[in-house]
Amino acid sequence: MDFRRLEEIDLSGKTAVVRVDFNVPRNEAGGITDDTRLRAAVPTIQYLRGNGAKTVLLSHFGRPKGEFKPELSLNFIVPALSEALGVEVTFIEKPSSEMIADLPVDAVVLVENTRFTSMETEGHPGMAQFLASLGDIFVMDAFSAAHRNHASSAVIGEYLPAYAGLAMERELDHISQALEYPKKPVMAIVGGAKVSTKIDLLKNLVAKLDKLVIGGGMANTFLHAKGHDVGGSLCEKDLKETALEILTNADKAGCKIILPIDVVAAEAFKAHAEHRVCGLDDVKAGEMILDAGPETVTQILDAIDASETLIWNGPLGAFELPPFDTSTVECAKYAAKQCKAGQIIAVAGGGDTVAALNHAGAADDFTFISTAGGAFLEWMEGKALPGVEILRK
Ligand code: AMP
């Protein structure tokens, strides 16, 4: 993808307004329980400082719905960020260009929660213009916020030249390598609970892929549509026609759909519930399908062997409840192994996918794992992301 990169400009003496995502999880005592997003912002900030630029950081935190809420102030980020950077970060509640001009050339400023005004989520041009007045360039480094047309993540790009930050650059390079111009054959594994949340995604993927594995609870809807009795399984029967349409479209586009050929049926939705492997027409009324069976796993591993690129979103079964994590774990481990051996490019992201791949111990060997939820899914749906569009050349 052809987008503007920081390496293309002379940053010396400039002030960069940088959109990051500091929407980190916190425990009840207010401590940061996972600082992944905070650490993700460090390379760009260090790069800017190293090249003589002043940094003004913008982020949202939580959902204050346009009002000041003291418990959602971004102030708590300052100590952790200062420590991660090895430099004192200045927190500013109400910034002005004069205040920023008075700070040293390599200062790092964190501005208060952008969502304390509803102008942010409205994508209000007035707010975008004001934020733009704080610097000379805009740096978008929050892929996880790129699907929102908000003032600080997209609209600001209409008033300042916009560049991708280093985390964003890595994200865009990897995801475009997987779907825009992948090494073929390319396959995807799409699992998770419901078809209803992934209709657009499935429609987009069948038009682009060589193979598509449909797993998890959503596979039940497809099995039902094909005439199998799925007993008491999670199944969106009202989406039968949609499922059939997706299968027809896949057929027309030459995308092979891989659905379960055997399943693990259990009597209760809980860990270690009584269960058995059975055929598709052997699920009893009181049973529910909680995982794909071993023959299905073999089919998926064969598909991975025959592919050059793999995109993964969603678990293949109820992976939080062992042993119904088996097919997800086996396929994830195999994909990771093939990836490590240089046999395949594997990119994953969205929702529970990161948790499922971490659970399988497979995450480290994937080529790239996006921590963005909604933005990754919208990208898989083929939608233009406002925070990415502003970076295109
Ligand atoms: P999603 O957020 O759509 O990716 O869905 C993830 C959730 O789907 C996880 O919590 C899984 O436990 C759940 N899931 C996957 N397979 C099944 C299944 N066969 N029956 C019920 N839930 C499932």
PDB file of C-alpha atoms in Angstrom, residues 37-238:
ATOM      1  CA  ARG A  37      -0.779  -0.361  23.572  1.00  0.00           C
ATOM      2  CA  LEU A  38       1.418   1.935  25.604  1.00  0.00           C
ATOM      3  CA  ARG A  39       4.580   0.130  24.542  1.00  0.00           C
ATOM      4  CA  ALA A  40       3.380   0.133  20.928  1.00  0.00           C
ATOM      5  CA  ALA A  41       3.555   3.944  20.918  1.00  0.00           C
ATOM      6  CA  VAL A  42       7.147   4.162  22.178  1.00  0.00           C
ATOM      7  CA  PRO A  43       9.105   3.602  18.903  1.00  0.00           C
ATOM      8  CA  THR A  44       7.312   6.441  17.094  1.00  0.00           C
ATOM      9  CA  ILE A  45       7.781   8.870  19.993  1.00  0.00           C
ATOM     10  CA  GLN A  46      11.470   7.964  20.260  1.00  0.00           C
ATOM     11  CA  TYR A  47      11.867   8.334  16.496  1.00  0.00           C
ATOM     12  CA  LEU A  48      10.305  11.788  16.563  1.00  0.00           C
ATOM     13  CA  ARG A  49      12.472  12.929  19.484  1.00  0.00           C
ATOM     14  CA  GLY A  50      15.569  11.421  17.904  1.00  0.00           C
ATOM     15  CA  ASN A  51      14.902  13.421  14.756  1.00  0.00           C
ATOM     16  CA  GLY A  52      14.392  16.715  16.548  1.00  0.00           C
ATOM     17  CA  ALA A  53      10.601  16.894  16.713  1.00  0.00           C
ATOM     18  CA  LYS A  54       8.279  17.853  19.540  1.00  0.00           C
ATOM     19  CA  THR A  55       5.520  15.305  20.213  1.00  0.00           C
ATOM     20  CA  VAL A  56       1.906  16.076  21.125  1.00  0.00           C
ATOM     21  CA  LEU A  57       0.023  12.864  21.908  1.00  0.00           C
ATOM     22  CA  LEU A  58      -3.733  12.493  21.460  1.00  0.00           C
ATOM     23  CA  SER A  59      -5.790   9.524  22.636  1.00  0.00           C
ATOM     24  CA  HIS A  60      -9.229   8.577  23.830  1.00  0.00           C
ATOM     25  CA  PHE A  61      -9.848   6.560  26.969  1.00  0.00           C
ATOM     26  CA  GLY A  62     -13.084   4.721  27.678  1.00  0.00           C
ATOM     27  CA  ARG A  63     -16.468   6.119  26.728  1.00  0.00           C
ATOM     28  CA  PRO A  64     -17.019   9.413  28.557  1.00  0.00           C
ATOM     29  CA  LYS A  65     -19.776  10.267  26.041  1.00  0.00           C
ATOM     30  CA  GLY A  66     -18.610  13.825  25.482  1.00  0.00           C
ATOM     31  CA  GLU A  67     -18.370  14.829  29.158  1.00  0.00           C
ATOM     32  CA  PHE A  68     -15.485  15.380  31.535  1.00  0.00           C
ATOM     33  CA  LYS A  69     -15.270  12.351  33.827  1.00  0.00           C
ATOM     34  CA  PRO A  70     -12.359  12.493  36.302  1.00  0.00           C
ATOM     35  CA  GLU A  71     -12.089   8.678  36.432  1.00  0.00           C
ATOM     36  CA  LEU A  72     -11.506   8.655  32.659  1.00  0.00           C
ATOM     37  CA  SER A  73      -8.727  11.258  32.678  1.00  0.00           C
ATOM     38  CA  LEU A  74      -5.591  10.188  30.794  1.00  0.00           C
ATOM     39  CA  ASN A  75      -3.416  11.568  33.603  1.00  0.00           C
ATOM     40  CA  PHE A  76      -2.776   8.032  34.917  1.00  0.00           C
ATOM     41  CA  ILE A  77      -0.767   7.245  31.759  1.00  0.00           C
ATOM     42  CA  VAL A  78       1.917   9.852  32.531  1.00  0.00           C
ATOM     43  CA  PRO A  79       4.069   7.889  35.056  1.00  0.00           C
ATOM     44  CA  ALA A  80       4.018   4.662  33.000  1.00  0.00           C
ATOM     45  CA  LEU A  81       4.733   6.484  29.737  1.00  0.00           C
ATOM     46  CA  SER A  82       7.501   8.606  31.285  1.00  0.00           C
ATOM     47  CA  GLU A  83       9.122   5.427  32.548  1.00  0.00           C
ATOM     48  CA  ALA A  84       8.778   3.612  29.220  1.00  0.00           C
ATOM     49  CA  LEU A  85      10.324   6.585  27.383  1.00  0.00           C
ATOM     50  CA  GLY A  86      12.915   7.537  29.996  1.00  0.00           C
ATOM     51  CA  VAL A  87      11.763  11.148  29.702  1.00  0.00           C
ATOM     52  CA  GLU A  88       9.302  13.264  31.671  1.00  0.00           C
ATOM     53  CA  VAL A  89       5.954  13.508  29.860  1.00  0.00           C
ATOM     54  CA  THR A  90       4.006  16.777  30.268  1.00  0.00           C
ATOM     55  CA  PHE A  91       0.251  16.395  30.745  1.00  0.00           C
ATOM     56  CA  ILE A  92      -1.939  19.200  29.399  1.00  0.00           C
ATOM     57  CA  GLU A  93      -5.656  19.346  30.049  1.00  0.00           C
ATOM     58  CA  LYS A  94      -6.459  22.254  27.727  1.00  0.00           C
ATOM     59  CA  PRO A  95      -3.653  22.745  25.220  1.00  0.00           C
ATOM     60  CA  SER A  96      -2.888  25.805  23.099  1.00  0.00           C
ATOM     61  CA  SER A  97      -0.307  26.322  20.380  1.00  0.00           C
ATOM     62  CA  GLU A  98       1.406  28.961  22.604  1.00  0.00           C
ATOM     63  CA  MET A  99       1.794  26.478  25.477  1.00  0.00           C
ATOM     64  CA  ILE A 100       3.300  23.907  23.141  1.00  0.00           C
ATOM     65  CA  ALA A 101       5.635  26.457  21.534  1.00  0.00           C
ATOM     66  CA  ASP A 102       7.061  27.281  24.977  1.00  0.00           C
ATOM     67  CA  LEU A 103       8.168  23.687  25.620  1.00  0.00           C
ATOM     68  CA  PRO A 104      11.669  22.355  24.769  1.00  0.00           C
ATOM     69  CA  VAL A 105      12.256  21.032  21.218  1.00  0.00           C
ATOM     70  CA  ASP A 106      12.127  17.362  22.195  1.00  0.00           C
ATOM     71  CA  ALA A 107       9.244  17.631  24.691  1.00  0.00           C
ATOM     72  CA  VAL A 108       6.577  14.946  24.875  1.00  0.00           C
ATOM     73  CA  VAL A 109       3.105  16.211  25.695  1.00  0.00           C
ATOM     74  CA  LEU A 110       0.035  14.145  26.468  1.00  0.00           C
ATOM     75  CA  VAL A 111      -3.283  15.904  25.924  1.00  0.00           C
ATOM     76  CA  GLU A 112      -6.391  15.024  27.985  1.00  0.00           C
ATOM     77  CA  ASN A 113      -8.889  12.391  26.752  1.00  0.00           C
ATOM     78  CA  THR A 114     -10.111  13.478  23.315  1.00  0.00           C
ATOM     79  CA  ARG A 115     -13.577  12.085  24.043  1.00  0.00           C
ATOM     80  CA  PHE A 116     -14.261  14.630  26.818  1.00  0.00           C
ATOM     81  CA  THR A 117     -16.090  16.558  24.078  1.00  0.00           C
ATOM     82  CA  SER A 118     -18.668  15.025  21.764  1.00  0.00           C
ATOM     83  CA  MET A 119     -16.992  16.920  18.891  1.00  0.00           C
ATOM     84  CA  GLU A 120     -14.429  14.110  18.828  1.00  0.00           C
ATOM     85  CA  THR A 121     -16.811  11.272  17.959  1.00  0.00           C
ATOM     86  CA  GLU A 122     -18.863  13.591  15.718  1.00  0.00           C
ATOM     87  CA  GLY A 123     -15.687  14.144  13.685  1.00  0.00           C
ATOM     88  CA  HIS A 124     -16.297  17.873  14.108  1.00  0.00           C
ATOM     89  CA  PRO A 125     -14.142  19.942  11.709  1.00  0.00           C
ATOM     90  CA  GLY A 126     -13.770  22.675  14.372  1.00  0.00           C
ATOM     91  CA  MET A 127     -12.127  20.282  16.800  1.00  0.00           C
ATOM     92  CA  ALA A 128      -9.973  18.728  14.064  1.00  0.00           C
ATOM     93  CA  GLN A 129      -8.835  22.200  13.021  1.00  0.00           C
ATOM     94  CA  PHE A 130      -8.034  23.128  16.613  1.00  0.00           C
ATOM     95  CA  LEU A 131      -5.983  19.944  17.153  1.00  0.00           C
ATOM     96  CA  ALA A 132      -4.218  20.592  13.841  1.00  0.00           C
ATOM     97  CA  SER A 133      -3.246  24.075  15.087  1.00  0.00           C
ATOM     98  CA  LEU A 134      -1.098  22.408  17.763  1.00  0.00           C
ATOM     99  CA  GLY A 135       1.490  21.109  15.280  1.00  0.00           C
ATOM    100  CA  ASP A 136       3.027  21.036  11.812  1.00  0.00           C
ATOM    101  CA  ILE A 137       2.288  17.432  10.849  1.00  0.00           C
ATOM    102  CA  PHE A 138      -0.180  14.729  11.887  1.00  0.00           C
ATOM    103  CA  VAL A 139       1.093  11.232  12.670  1.00  0.00           C
ATOM    104  CA  MET A 140      -1.490   8.442  12.795  1.00  0.00           C
ATOM    105  CA  ASP A 141      -0.171   5.620  14.971  1.00  0.00           C
ATOM    106  CA  ALA A 142      -3.404   4.021  16.215  1.00  0.00           C
ATOM    107  CA  PHE A 143      -4.607   1.401  13.744  1.00  0.00           C
ATOM    108  CA  SER A 144      -7.124   0.270  16.382  1.00  0.00           C
ATOM    109  CA  ALA A 145      -8.872   3.662  16.019  1.00  0.00           C
ATOM    110  CA  ALA A 146      -8.485   3.914  12.228  1.00  0.00           C
ATOM    111  CA  HIS A 147     -12.025   2.720  11.471  1.00  0.00           C
ATOM    112  CA  ARG A 148     -13.531   5.744  13.237  1.00  0.00           C
ATOM    113  CA  ASN A 149     -14.075   9.015  11.432  1.00  0.00           C
ATOM    114  CA  HIS A 150     -13.278  10.969  14.594  1.00  0.00           C
ATOM    115  CA  ALA A 151     -11.742  14.420  14.843  1.00  0.00           C
ATOM    116  CA  SER A 152      -8.416  13.244  16.302  1.00  0.00           C
ATOM    117  CA  SER A 153      -8.018  10.046  14.273  1.00  0.00           C
ATOM    118  CA  ALA A 154      -9.099  11.019  10.749  1.00  0.00           C
ATOM    119  CA  VAL A 155     -10.606  14.481  10.220  1.00  0.00           C
ATOM    120  CA  ILE A 156      -7.431  16.206  11.495  1.00  0.00           C
ATOM    121  CA  GLY A 157      -5.737  14.742   8.410  1.00  0.00           C
ATOM    122  CA  GLU A 158      -7.678  17.258   6.296  1.00  0.00           C
ATOM    123  CA  TYR A 159      -5.847  20.137   7.987  1.00  0.00           C
ATOM    124  CA  LEU A 160      -2.294  18.787   8.327  1.00  0.00           C
ATOM    125  CA  PRO A 161      -0.091  16.570   6.174  1.00  0.00           C
ATOM    126  CA  ALA A 162      -0.662  13.069   7.593  1.00  0.00           C
ATOM    127  CA  TYR A 163       1.977  10.352   8.013  1.00  0.00           C
ATOM    128  CA  ALA A 164       1.828   6.813   9.369  1.00  0.00           C
ATOM    129  CA  GLY A 165       3.609   6.253  12.676  1.00  0.00           C
ATOM    130  CA  LEU A 166       5.925   3.264  12.981  1.00  0.00           C
ATOM    131  CA  ALA A 167       3.328   0.956  14.601  1.00  0.00           C
ATOM    132  CA  MET A 168       0.782   1.932  11.958  1.00  0.00           C
ATOM    133  CA  GLU A 169       3.345   1.392   9.209  1.00  0.00           C
ATOM    134  CA  ARG A 170       4.062  -2.133  10.452  1.00  0.00           C
ATOM    135  CA  GLU A 171       0.364  -2.880  10.676  1.00  0.00           C
ATOM    136  CA  LEU A 172      -0.432  -1.568   7.173  1.00  0.00           C
ATOM    137  CA  ASP A 173       2.530  -3.336   5.591  1.00  0.00           C
ATOM    138  CA  HIS A 174       1.512  -6.675   7.102  1.00  0.00           C
ATOM    139  CA  ILE A 175      -2.209  -6.550   6.506  1.00  0.00           C
ATOM    140  CA  SER A 176      -1.854  -5.395   2.914  1.00  0.00           C
ATOM    141  CA  GLN A 177       0.659  -8.193   2.373  1.00  0.00           C
ATOM    142  CA  ALA A 178      -2.069 -10.616   3.510  1.00  0.00           C
ATOM    143  CA  LEU A 179      -5.101  -9.427   1.587  1.00  0.00           C
ATOM    144  CA  GLU A 180      -4.293  -6.688  -0.943  1.00  0.00           C
ATOM    145  CA  TYR A 181      -1.388  -8.424  -2.680  1.00  0.00           C
ATOM    146  CA  PRO A 182      -0.846 -11.769  -0.958  1.00  0.00           C
ATOM    147  CA  LYS A 183       1.406 -14.579  -2.028  1.00  0.00           C
ATOM    148  CA  LYS A 184      -1.091 -17.091  -3.448  1.00  0.00           C
ATOM    149  CA  PRO A 185      -2.767 -19.451  -2.726  1.00  0.00           C
ATOM    150  CA  VAL A 186      -4.312 -17.514   0.128  1.00  0.00           C
ATOM    151  CA  MET A 187      -6.689 -18.926   2.726  1.00  0.00           C
ATOM    152  CA  ALA A 188      -8.514 -17.662   5.777  1.00  0.00           C
ATOM    153  CA  ILE A 189      -9.796 -19.278   8.921  1.00  0.00           C
ATOM    154  CA  VAL A 190     -12.863 -17.457  10.207  1.00  0.00           C
ATOM    155  CA  GLY A 191     -14.420 -18.687  13.410  1.00  0.00           C
ATOM    156  CA  GLY A 192     -16.211 -17.219  16.385  1.00  0.00           C
ATOM    157  CA  ALA A 193     -19.712 -17.205  17.698  1.00  0.00           C
ATOM    158  CA  LYS A 194     -22.028 -15.704  15.124  1.00  0.00           C
ATOM    159  CA  VAL A 195     -22.445 -15.303  11.378  1.00  0.00           C
ATOM    160  CA  SER A 196     -24.494 -12.130  11.971  1.00  0.00           C
ATOM    161  CA  THR A 197     -21.405 -10.186  13.079  1.00  0.00           C
ATOM    162  CA  LYS A 198     -19.333 -11.374  10.124  1.00  0.00           C
ATOM    163  CA  ILE A 199     -21.622 -11.349   7.065  1.00  0.00           C
ATOM    164  CA  ASP A 200     -19.778  -8.500   5.287  1.00  0.00           C
ATOM    165  CA  LEU A 201     -16.449 -10.050   6.145  1.00  0.00           C
ATOM    166  CA  LEU A 202     -17.413 -13.445   4.700  1.00  0.00           C
ATOM    167  CA  LYS A 203     -18.844 -11.838   1.558  1.00  0.00           C
ATOM    168  CA  ASN A 204     -15.643  -9.891   0.983  1.00  0.00           C
ATOM    169  CA  LEU A 205     -13.362 -12.854   1.683  1.00  0.00           C
ATOM    170  CA  VAL A 206     -15.043 -15.338  -0.659  1.00  0.00           C
ATOM    171  CA  ALA A 207     -14.427 -12.894  -3.500  1.00  0.00           C
ATOM    172  CA  LYS A 208     -10.706 -12.739  -2.749  1.00  0.00           C
ATOM    173  CA  LEU A 209      -9.518 -16.064  -1.338  1.00  0.00           C
ATOM    174  CA  ASP A 210      -8.661 -19.479  -2.669  1.00  0.00           C
ATOM    175  CA  LYS A 211      -9.926 -21.253   0.462  1.00  0.00           C
ATOM    176  CA  LEU A 212     -12.048 -20.235   3.430  1.00  0.00           C
ATOM    177  CA  VAL A 213     -12.415 -22.315   6.588  1.00  0.00           C
ATOM    178  CA  ILE A 214     -15.610 -21.493   8.453  1.00  0.00           C
ATOM    179  CA  GLY A 215     -15.505 -22.724  12.040  1.00  0.00           C
ATOM    180  CA  GLY A 216     -16.786 -22.087  15.558  1.00  0.00           C
ATOM    181  CA  GLY A 217     -20.414 -21.438  16.375  1.00  0.00           C
ATOM    182  CA  MET A 218     -20.919 -19.745  13.012  1.00  0.00           C
ATOM    183  CA  ALA A 219     -20.210 -23.012  11.185  1.00  0.00           C
ATOM    184  CA  ASN A 220     -23.385 -24.415  12.764  1.00  0.00           C
ATOM    185  CA  THR A 221     -25.498 -21.915  10.848  1.00  0.00           C
ATOM    186  CA  PHE A 222     -23.914 -23.109   7.597  1.00  0.00           C
ATOM    187  CA  LEU A 223     -24.372 -26.779   8.551  1.00  0.00           C
ATOM    188  CA  HIS A 224     -28.040 -26.069   9.336  1.00  0.00           C
ATOM    189  CA  ALA A 225     -28.422 -24.260   5.991  1.00  0.00           C
ATOM    190  CA  LYS A 226     -27.030 -27.342   4.254  1.00  0.00           C
ATOM    191  CA  GLY A 227     -29.694 -29.507   5.896  1.00  0.00           C
ATOM    192  CA  HIS A 228     -27.864 -30.970   8.904  1.00  0.00           C
ATOM    193  CA  ASP A 229     -29.562 -31.141  12.284  1.00  0.00           C
ATOM    194  CA  VAL A 230     -27.316 -29.248  14.724  1.00  0.00           C
ATOM    195  CA  GLY A 231     -29.363 -30.200  17.825  1.00  0.00           C
ATOM    196  CA  GLY A 232     -29.105 -27.624  20.601  1.00  0.00           C
ATOM    197  CA  SER A 233     -26.047 -25.875  19.132  1.00  0.00           C
ATOM    198  CA  LEU A 234     -25.631 -22.122  18.833  1.00  0.00           C
ATOM    199  CA  CYS A 235     -27.178 -21.508  15.399  1.00  0.00           C
ATOM    200  CA  GLU A 236     -28.744 -18.491  13.674  1.00  0.00           C
ATOM    201  CA  LYS A 237     -31.484 -20.269  11.763  1.00  0.00           C
ATOM    202  CA  ASP A 238     -32.837 -16.986  10.381  1.00  0.00           C
TER     203      ASP A 238
END
